[in-house]
Amino acid sequence: MEKTRIMLGFAPEDYEIKKMHGVLATCDADKKITINPQIVKYDRNVIEYIILHEFCHLKFKTHCRKFYELLEQYMPNYRMYARQIENMKY
């Protein structure tokens, strides 16, 4: 998370590590990111994608065009990592 904070220049108000069913990470309306500890099972690049994805939600609540533009700006190959977790069960 620190790497992403430095890269983007902003950070969540708070974060926590919490086991969740069916979700690897979330960003709530209070700008708090919650991360499922199950992400440690994934490749480092996938973990970085998950973290970046949630950081992008700090700026854009929905998966709008600008959300994906920000994601792609910092991780041009994000689609490859998104596909790796697309149909996984957590």
CSV table of N, CA, C and O in Angstrom, one decimal:
chain,number,residue,atom,x,y,z
A,1,MET,N,0.8,-1.2,0.0
A,1,MET,CA,0.0,0.0,0.0
A,1,MET,C,0.9,1.3,0.0
A,1,MET,O,0.5,2.2,-0.6
A,2,GLU,N,2.0,1.2,0.7
A,2,GLU,CA,2.9,2.4,0.7
A,2,GLU,C,3.4,2.7,-0.7
A,2,GLU,O,3.5,3.9,-1.1
A,3,LYS,N,3.7,1.7,-1.4
A,3,LYS,CA,4.2,1.9,-2.8
A,3,LYS,C,3.2,2.6,-3.6
A,3,LYS,O,3.5,3.6,-4.4
A,4,THR,N,1.9,2.2,-3.5
A,4,THR,CA,0.8,2.8,-4.3
A,4,THR,C,0.6,4.2,-3.8
A,4,THR,O,0.3,5.1,-4.6
A,5,ARG,N,0.6,4.4,-2.5
A,5,ARG,CA,0.4,5.8,-1.9
A,5,ARG,C,1.4,6.8,-2.5
A,5,ARG,O,1.1,7.9,-2.9
A,6,ILE,N,2.7,6.3,-2.5
A,6,ILE,CA,3.8,7.2,-3.1
A,6,ILE,C,3.6,7.4,-4.6
A,6,ILE,O,3.7,8.6,-5.0
A,7,MET,N,3.2,6.4,-5.3
A,7,MET,CA,3.0,6.5,-6.7
A,7,MET,C,1.9,7.5,-7.1
A,7,MET,O,2.0,8.3,-8.0
A,8,LEU,N,0.8,7.4,-6.4
A,8,LEU,CA,-0.4,8.2,-6.7
A,8,LEU,C,-0.4,9.5,-6.0
A,8,LEU,O,-1.1,10.5,-6.4
A,9,GLY,N,0.2,9.6,-4.8
A,9,GLY,CA,0.2,10.8,-4.1
A,9,GLY,C,-1.0,11.1,-3.2
A,9,GLY,O,-1.2,12.2,-2.7
A,10,PHE,N,-1.8,10.0,-3.0
A,10,PHE,CA,-2.9,10.1,-2.0
A,10,PHE,C,-3.1,8.7,-1.4
A,10,PHE,O,-2.5,7.7,-1.9
A,11,ALA,N,-3.8,8.7,-0.3
A,11,ALA,CA,-4.0,7.5,0.5
A,11,ALA,C,-5.4,7.4,1.1
A,11,ALA,O,-6.1,8.5,1.2
A,12,PRO,N,-5.8,6.2,1.5
A,12,PRO,CA,-7.1,6.1,2.2
A,12,PRO,C,-7.1,6.8,3.5
A,12,PRO,O,-6.0,6.9,4.1
A,13,GLU,N,-8.2,7.1,4.0
A,13,GLU,CA,-8.3,7.7,5.4
A,13,GLU,C,-7.9,6.6,6.4
A,13,GLU,O,-7.3,6.9,7.4
A,14,ASP,N,-8.2,5.4,6.1
A,14,ASP,CA,-7.9,4.3,7.0
A,14,ASP,C,-7.9,3.0,6.2
A,14,ASP,O,-8.4,3.0,5.1
A,15,TYR,N,-7.4,1.9,6.7
A,15,TYR,CA,-7.4,0.6,6.1
A,15,TYR,C,-7.4,-0.4,7.1
A,15,TYR,O,-7.0,-0.2,8.3
A,16,GLU,N,-7.9,-1.6,6.7
A,16,GLU,CA,-7.8,-2.8,7.6
A,16,GLU,C,-7.7,-4.0,6.8
A,16,GLU,O,-8.0,-4.1,5.6
A,17,ILE,N,-7.2,-5.1,7.5
A,17,ILE,CA,-7.1,-6.4,6.9
A,17,ILE,C,-8.2,-7.2,7.6
A,17,ILE,O,-8.2,-7.3,8.8
A,18,LYS,N,-9.1,-7.8,6.8
A,18,LYS,CA,-10.2,-8.5,7.4
A,18,LYS,C,-10.7,-9.6,6.4
A,18,LYS,O,-10.8,-9.3,5.2
A,19,LYS,N,-10.9,-10.7,6.9
A,19,LYS,CA,-11.4,-11.8,6.1
A,19,LYS,C,-12.8,-11.5,5.7
A,19,LYS,O,-13.7,-11.2,6.5
A,20,MET,N,-13.0,-11.6,4.3
A,20,MET,CA,-14.3,-11.3,3.8
A,20,MET,C,-14.7,-12.5,2.8
A,20,MET,O,-13.8,-13.1,2.2
A,21,HIS,N,-15.9,-12.8,2.7
A,21,HIS,CA,-16.3,-13.8,1.8
A,21,HIS,C,-16.7,-13.3,0.4
A,21,HIS,O,-17.5,-12.3,0.3
A,22,GLY,N,-16.0,-13.8,-0.6
A,22,GLY,CA,-16.3,-13.4,-2.0
A,22,GLY,C,-15.7,-12.0,-2.5
A,22,GLY,O,-16.0,-11.6,-3.6
A,23,VAL,N,-14.9,-11.4,-1.6
A,23,VAL,CA,-14.3,-10.1,-2.0
A,23,VAL,C,-12.9,-10.1,-1.6
A,23,VAL,O,-12.5,-10.5,-0.5
A,24,LEU,N,-12.0,-9.6,-2.5
A,24,LEU,CA,-10.6,-9.5,-2.1
A,24,LEU,C,-10.3,-8.1,-1.5
A,24,LEU,O,-9.4,-8.1,-0.7
A,25,ALA,N,-11.0,-7.1,-1.8
A,25,ALA,CA,-10.8,-5.8,-1.2
A,25,ALA,C,-12.0,-4.9,-1.5
A,25,ALA,O,-12.7,-5.1,-2.5
A,26,THR,N,-12.2,-3.9,-0.7
A,26,THR,CA,-13.2,-2.9,-0.9
A,26,THR,C,-12.7,-1.5,-0.5
A,26,THR,O,-11.8,-1.4,0.3
A,27,CYS,N,-13.4,-0.5,-1.0
A,27,CYS,CA,-13.2,0.9,-0.6
A,27,CYS,C,-14.6,1.4,-0.3
A,27,CYS,O,-15.5,1.4,-1.1
A,28,ASP,N,-14.8,1.9,0.9
A,28,ASP,CA,-16.1,2.3,1.3
A,28,ASP,C,-16.3,3.9,1.2
A,28,ASP,O,-15.3,4.6,0.8
A,29,ALA,N,-17.4,4.4,1.5
A,29,ALA,CA,-17.8,5.8,1.3
A,29,ALA,C,-16.9,6.7,2.2
A,29,ALA,O,-16.7,7.9,1.9
A,30,ASP,N,-16.4,6.1,3.3
A,30,ASP,CA,-15.6,6.9,4.2
A,30,ASP,C,-14.1,6.9,3.8
A,30,ASP,O,-13.2,7.3,4.6
A,31,LYS,N,-13.8,6.4,2.6
A,31,LYS,CA,-12.5,6.3,2.1
A,31,LYS,C,-11.6,5.3,2.9
A,31,LYS,O,-10.4,5.6,3.1
A,32,LYS,N,-12.2,4.3,3.3
A,32,LYS,CA,-11.5,3.2,4.1
A,32,LYS,C,-11.3,2.0,3.1
A,32,LYS,O,-12.3,1.5,2.6
A,33,ILE,N,-10.1,1.5,3.0
A,33,ILE,CA,-9.9,0.3,2.2
A,33,ILE,C,-9.8,-0.9,3.1
A,33,ILE,O,-9.1,-0.9,4.1
A,34,THR,N,-10.5,-1.9,2.8
A,34,THR,CA,-10.5,-3.2,3.5
A,34,THR,C,-9.9,-4.2,2.6
A,34,THR,O,-10.4,-4.4,1.5
A,35,ILE,N,-8.9,-5.0,3.1
A,35,ILE,CA,-8.2,-6.0,2.3
A,35,ILE,C,-8.4,-7.4,2.9
A,35,ILE,O,-8.2,-7.6,4.1
A,36,ASN,N,-8.8,-8.3,2.1
A,36,ASN,CA,-8.9,-9.7,2.5
A,36,ASN,C,-7.5,-10.3,2.5
A,36,ASN,O,-6.8,-10.2,1.6
A,37,PRO,N,-7.1,-10.9,3.7
A,37,PRO,CA,-5.8,-11.5,3.7
A,37,PRO,C,-5.6,-12.6,2.7
A,37,PRO,O,-4.4,-13.0,2.5
A,38,GLN,N,-6.6,-13.1,2.1
A,38,GLN,CA,-6.5,-14.1,1.0
A,38,GLN,C,-5.7,-13.7,-0.2
A,38,GLN,O,-5.2,-14.5,-1.0
A,39,ILE,N,-5.5,-12.3,-0.3
A,39,ILE,CA,-4.7,-11.9,-1.5
A,39,ILE,C,-3.3,-12.3,-1.5
A,39,ILE,O,-2.6,-12.3,-2.5
A,40,VAL,N,-2.8,-12.8,-0.3
A,40,VAL,CA,-1.4,-13.2,-0.3
A,40,VAL,C,-1.2,-14.5,-1.1
A,40,VAL,O,-0.1,-14.9,-1.4
A,41,LYS,N,-2.3,-15.1,-1.5
A,41,LYS,CA,-2.2,-16.3,-2.3
A,41,LYS,C,-1.8,-16.0,-3.8
A,41,LYS,O,-1.5,-16.9,-4.6
A,42,TYR,N,-1.9,-14.7,-4.1
A,42,TYR,CA,-1.7,-14.3,-5.5
A,42,TYR,C,-0.3,-13.8,-5.8
A,42,TYR,O,0.4,-13.4,-4.8
A,43,ASP,N,0.0,-13.8,-7.0
A,43,ASP,CA,1.3,-13.2,-7.5
A,43,ASP,C,1.4,-11.7,-7.0
A,43,ASP,O,0.3,-11.0,-7.0
A,44,ARG,N,2.6,-11.2,-6.8
A,44,ARG,CA,2.8,-9.9,-6.4
A,44,ARG,C,2.1,-8.8,-7.3
A,44,ARG,O,1.6,-7.9,-6.9
A,45,ASN,N,2.2,-9.1,-8.6
A,45,ASN,CA,1.6,-8.2,-9.6
A,45,ASN,C,0.1,-8.1,-9.4
A,45,ASN,O,-0.5,-7.0,-9.6
A,46,VAL,N,-0.5,-9.2,-9.1
A,46,VAL,CA,-2.0,-9.3,-8.9
A,46,VAL,C,-2.3,-8.5,-7.6
A,46,VAL,O,-3.3,-7.7,-7.6
A,47,ILE,N,-1.5,-8.7,-6.6
A,47,ILE,CA,-1.8,-8.0,-5.4
A,47,ILE,C,-1.6,-6.4,-5.6
A,47,ILE,O,-2.5,-5.7,-5.1
A,48,GLU,N,-0.6,-6.0,-6.3
A,48,GLU,CA,-0.5,-4.6,-6.6
A,48,GLU,C,-1.6,-4.1,-7.5
A,48,GLU,O,-2.1,-3.0,-7.2
A,49,TYR,N,-2.2,-4.9,-8.4
A,49,TYR,CA,-3.4,-4.5,-9.1
A,49,TYR,C,-4.6,-4.3,-8.2
A,49,TYR,O,-5.3,-3.3,-8.3
A,50,ILE,N,-4.8,-5.2,-7.3
A,50,ILE,CA,-5.9,-5.2,-6.3
A,50,ILE,C,-5.8,-3.9,-5.5
A,50,ILE,O,-6.8,-3.1,-5.4
A,51,ILE,N,-4.6,-3.6,-5.0
A,51,ILE,CA,-4.4,-2.4,-4.2
A,51,ILE,C,-4.7,-1.1,-5.0
A,51,ILE,O,-5.4,-0.2,-4.6
A,52,LEU,N,-4.1,-1.1,-6.2
A,52,LEU,CA,-4.2,0.1,-7.1
A,52,LEU,C,-5.7,0.2,-7.4
A,52,LEU,O,-6.2,1.4,-7.4
A,53,HIS,N,-6.4,-0.8,-7.7
A,53,HIS,CA,-7.8,-0.8,-8.0
A,53,HIS,C,-8.6,-0.1,-6.9
A,53,HIS,O,-9.4,0.8,-7.2
A,54,GLU,N,-8.3,-0.5,-5.7
A,54,GLU,CA,-9.1,0.1,-4.6
A,54,GLU,C,-8.6,1.6,-4.4
A,54,GLU,O,-9.5,2.4,-4.0
A,55,PHE,N,-7.4,1.9,-4.6
A,55,PHE,CA,-6.9,3.3,-4.5
A,55,PHE,C,-7.7,4.2,-5.5
A,55,PHE,O,-8.0,5.3,-5.2
A,56,CYS,N,-7.9,3.6,-6.7
A,56,CYS,CA,-8.6,4.4,-7.7
A,56,CYS,C,-10.0,4.7,-7.3
A,56,CYS,O,-10.6,5.7,-7.7
A,57,HIS,N,-10.6,3.8,-6.5
A,57,HIS,CA,-11.9,4.1,-6.0
A,57,HIS,C,-11.9,5.2,-5.0
A,57,HIS,O,-13.0,5.8,-4.7
A,58,LEU,N,-10.8,5.6,-4.5
A,58,LEU,CA,-10.8,6.8,-3.6
A,58,LEU,C,-11.1,8.0,-4.4
A,58,LEU,O,-11.6,9.0,-3.9
A,59,LYS,N,-10.8,8.0,-5.7
A,59,LYS,CA,-11.1,9.1,-6.6
A,59,LYS,C,-12.4,9.0,-7.3
A,59,LYS,O,-13.1,10.0,-7.6
A,60,PHE,N,-12.7,7.7,-7.7
A,60,PHE,CA,-13.9,7.5,-8.5
A,60,PHE,C,-14.7,6.3,-7.8
A,60,PHE,O,-14.2,5.2,-7.8
A,61,LYS,N,-15.9,6.5,-7.4
A,61,LYS,CA,-16.6,5.5,-6.7
A,61,LYS,C,-17.1,4.4,-7.6
A,61,LYS,O,-17.1,3.2,-7.1
A,62,THR,N,-17.3,4.7,-8.8
A,62,THR,CA,-17.8,3.6,-9.7
A,62,THR,C,-16.7,3.3,-10.8
A,62,THR,O,-15.7,4.0,-10.9
A,63,HIS,N,-17.0,2.3,-11.5
A,63,HIS,CA,-16.1,1.8,-12.6
A,63,HIS,C,-16.4,2.6,-13.8
A,63,HIS,O,-16.7,2.1,-14.9
A,64,CYS,N,-16.2,3.9,-13.7
A,64,CYS,CA,-16.5,4.8,-14.9
A,64,CYS,C,-15.2,4.9,-15.8
A,64,CYS,O,-14.2,4.3,-15.4
A,65,ARG,N,-15.4,5.6,-16.9
A,65,ARG,CA,-14.3,5.7,-17.8
A,65,ARG,C,-13.0,6.3,-17.2
A,65,ARG,O,-11.9,5.8,-17.3
A,66,LYS,N,-13.2,7.3,-16.4
A,66,LYS,CA,-12.1,8.0,-15.7
A,66,LYS,C,-11.4,7.1,-14.7
A,66,LYS,O,-10.2,7.1,-14.5
A,67,PHE,N,-12.2,6.2,-14.1
A,67,PHE,CA,-11.6,5.2,-13.1
A,67,PHE,C,-10.6,4.3,-13.9
A,67,PHE,O,-9.5,4.1,-13.5
A,68,TYR,N,-11.1,3.8,-15.0
A,68,TYR,CA,-10.2,2.9,-15.8
A,68,TYR,C,-9.0,3.7,-16.4
A,68,TYR,O,-7.9,3.1,-16.6
A,69,GLU,N,-9.2,4.9,-16.8
A,69,GLU,CA,-8.1,5.7,-17.3
A,69,GLU,C,-7.0,5.9,-16.2
A,69,GLU,O,-5.8,5.8,-16.5
A,70,LEU,N,-7.4,6.1,-15.0
A,70,LEU,CA,-6.4,6.3,-13.9
A,70,LEU,C,-5.7,4.9,-13.7
A,70,LEU,O,-4.5,4.9,-13.5
A,71,LEU,N,-6.5,3.9,-13.6
A,71,LEU,CA,-5.9,2.5,-13.4
A,71,LEU,C,-4.9,2.2,-14.5
A,71,LEU,O,-3.8,1.8,-14.2
A,72,GLU,N,-5.3,2.5,-15.8
A,72,GLU,CA,-4.4,2.2,-16.9
A,72,GLU,C,-3.1,3.1,-16.9
A,72,GLU,O,-2.1,2.7,-17.3
A,73,GLN,N,-3.3,4.3,-16.4
A,73,GLN,CA,-2.2,5.2,-16.4
A,73,GLN,C,-1.0,4.7,-15.5
A,73,GLN,O,0.1,4.8,-15.9
A,74,TYR,N,-1.4,4.0,-14.4
A,74,TYR,CA,-0.4,3.5,-13.5
A,74,TYR,C,-0.1,2.0,-13.7
A,74,TYR,O,1.0,1.5,-13.2
A,75,MET,N,-1.0,1.3,-14.4
A,75,MET,CA,-0.7,-0.1,-14.7
A,75,MET,C,-1.4,-0.4,-16.0
A,75,MET,O,-2.5,-0.9,-16.1
A,76,PRO,N,-0.6,-0.2,-17.1
A,76,PRO,CA,-1.2,-0.3,-18.5
A,76,PRO,C,-1.7,-1.8,-18.7
A,76,PRO,O,-2.6,-1.9,-19.5
A,77,ASN,N,-1.1,-2.8,-18.1
A,77,ASN,CA,-1.5,-4.1,-18.3
A,77,ASN,C,-2.4,-4.7,-17.3
A,77,ASN,O,-2.5,-5.9,-17.0
A,78,TYR,N,-3.2,-3.8,-16.6
A,78,TYR,CA,-4.1,-4.2,-15.5
A,78,TYR,C,-5.1,-5.3,-15.9
A,78,TYR,O,-5.5,-6.1,-15.1
A,79,ARG,N,-5.5,-5.3,-17.2
A,79,ARG,CA,-6.5,-6.2,-17.6
A,79,ARG,C,-6.0,-7.7,-17.4
A,79,ARG,O,-6.8,-8.6,-17.1
A,80,MET,N,-4.8,-7.9,-17.7
A,80,MET,CA,-4.2,-9.2,-17.5
A,80,MET,C,-4.4,-9.7,-16.1
A,80,MET,O,-4.7,-10.9,-15.8
A,81,TYR,N,-4.1,-8.8,-15.1
A,81,TYR,CA,-4.2,-9.2,-13.7
A,81,TYR,C,-5.7,-9.3,-13.3
A,81,TYR,O,-6.0,-10.2,-12.5
A,82,ALA,N,-6.5,-8.5,-13.8
A,82,ALA,CA,-8.0,-8.6,-13.5
A,82,ALA,C,-8.5,-9.9,-14.0
A,82,ALA,O,-9.4,-10.5,-13.3
A,83,ARG,N,-8.1,-10.4,-15.1
A,83,ARG,CA,-8.6,-11.7,-15.7
A,83,ARG,C,-8.2,-12.8,-14.8
A,83,ARG,O,-8.9,-13.8,-14.6
A,84,GLN,N,-7.0,-12.7,-14.2
A,84,GLN,CA,-6.5,-13.8,-13.3
A,84,GLN,C,-7.4,-14.0,-12.1
A,84,GLN,O,-7.5,-15.1,-11.6
A,85,ILE,N,-8.0,-13.0,-11.6
A,85,ILE,CA,-8.9,-13.2,-10.4
A,85,ILE,C,-10.4,-13.1,-10.7
A,85,ILE,O,-11.2,-13.3,-9.8
A,86,GLU,N,-10.7,-12.9,-12.0
A,86,GLU,CA,-12.1,-12.8,-12.4
A,86,GLU,C,-13.0,-13.8,-11.9
A,86,GLU,O,-14.1,-13.6,-11.4
A,87,ASN,N,-12.7,-15.1,-12.1
A,87,ASN,CA,-13.6,-16.2,-11.8
A,87,ASN,C,-13.1,-17.0,-10.6
A,87,ASN,O,-13.6,-18.1,-10.4
A,88,MET,N,-12.2,-16.4,-9.8
A,88,MET,CA,-11.7,-17.1,-8.6
A,88,MET,C,-12.7,-17.0,-7.5
A,88,MET,O,-13.5,-16.0,-7.4
A,89,LYS,N,-12.8,-18.0,-6.6
A,89,LYS,CA,-13.6,-18.0,-5.4
A,89,LYS,C,-12.7,-17.7,-4.2
A,89,LYS,O,-11.6,-18.3,-4.1
A,90,TYR,N,-13.1,-16.7,-3.4
A,90,TYR,CA,-12.2,-16.4,-2.2
A,90,TYR,C,-13.0,-16.6,-0.9
A,90,TYR,O,-14.2,-16.5,-0.9
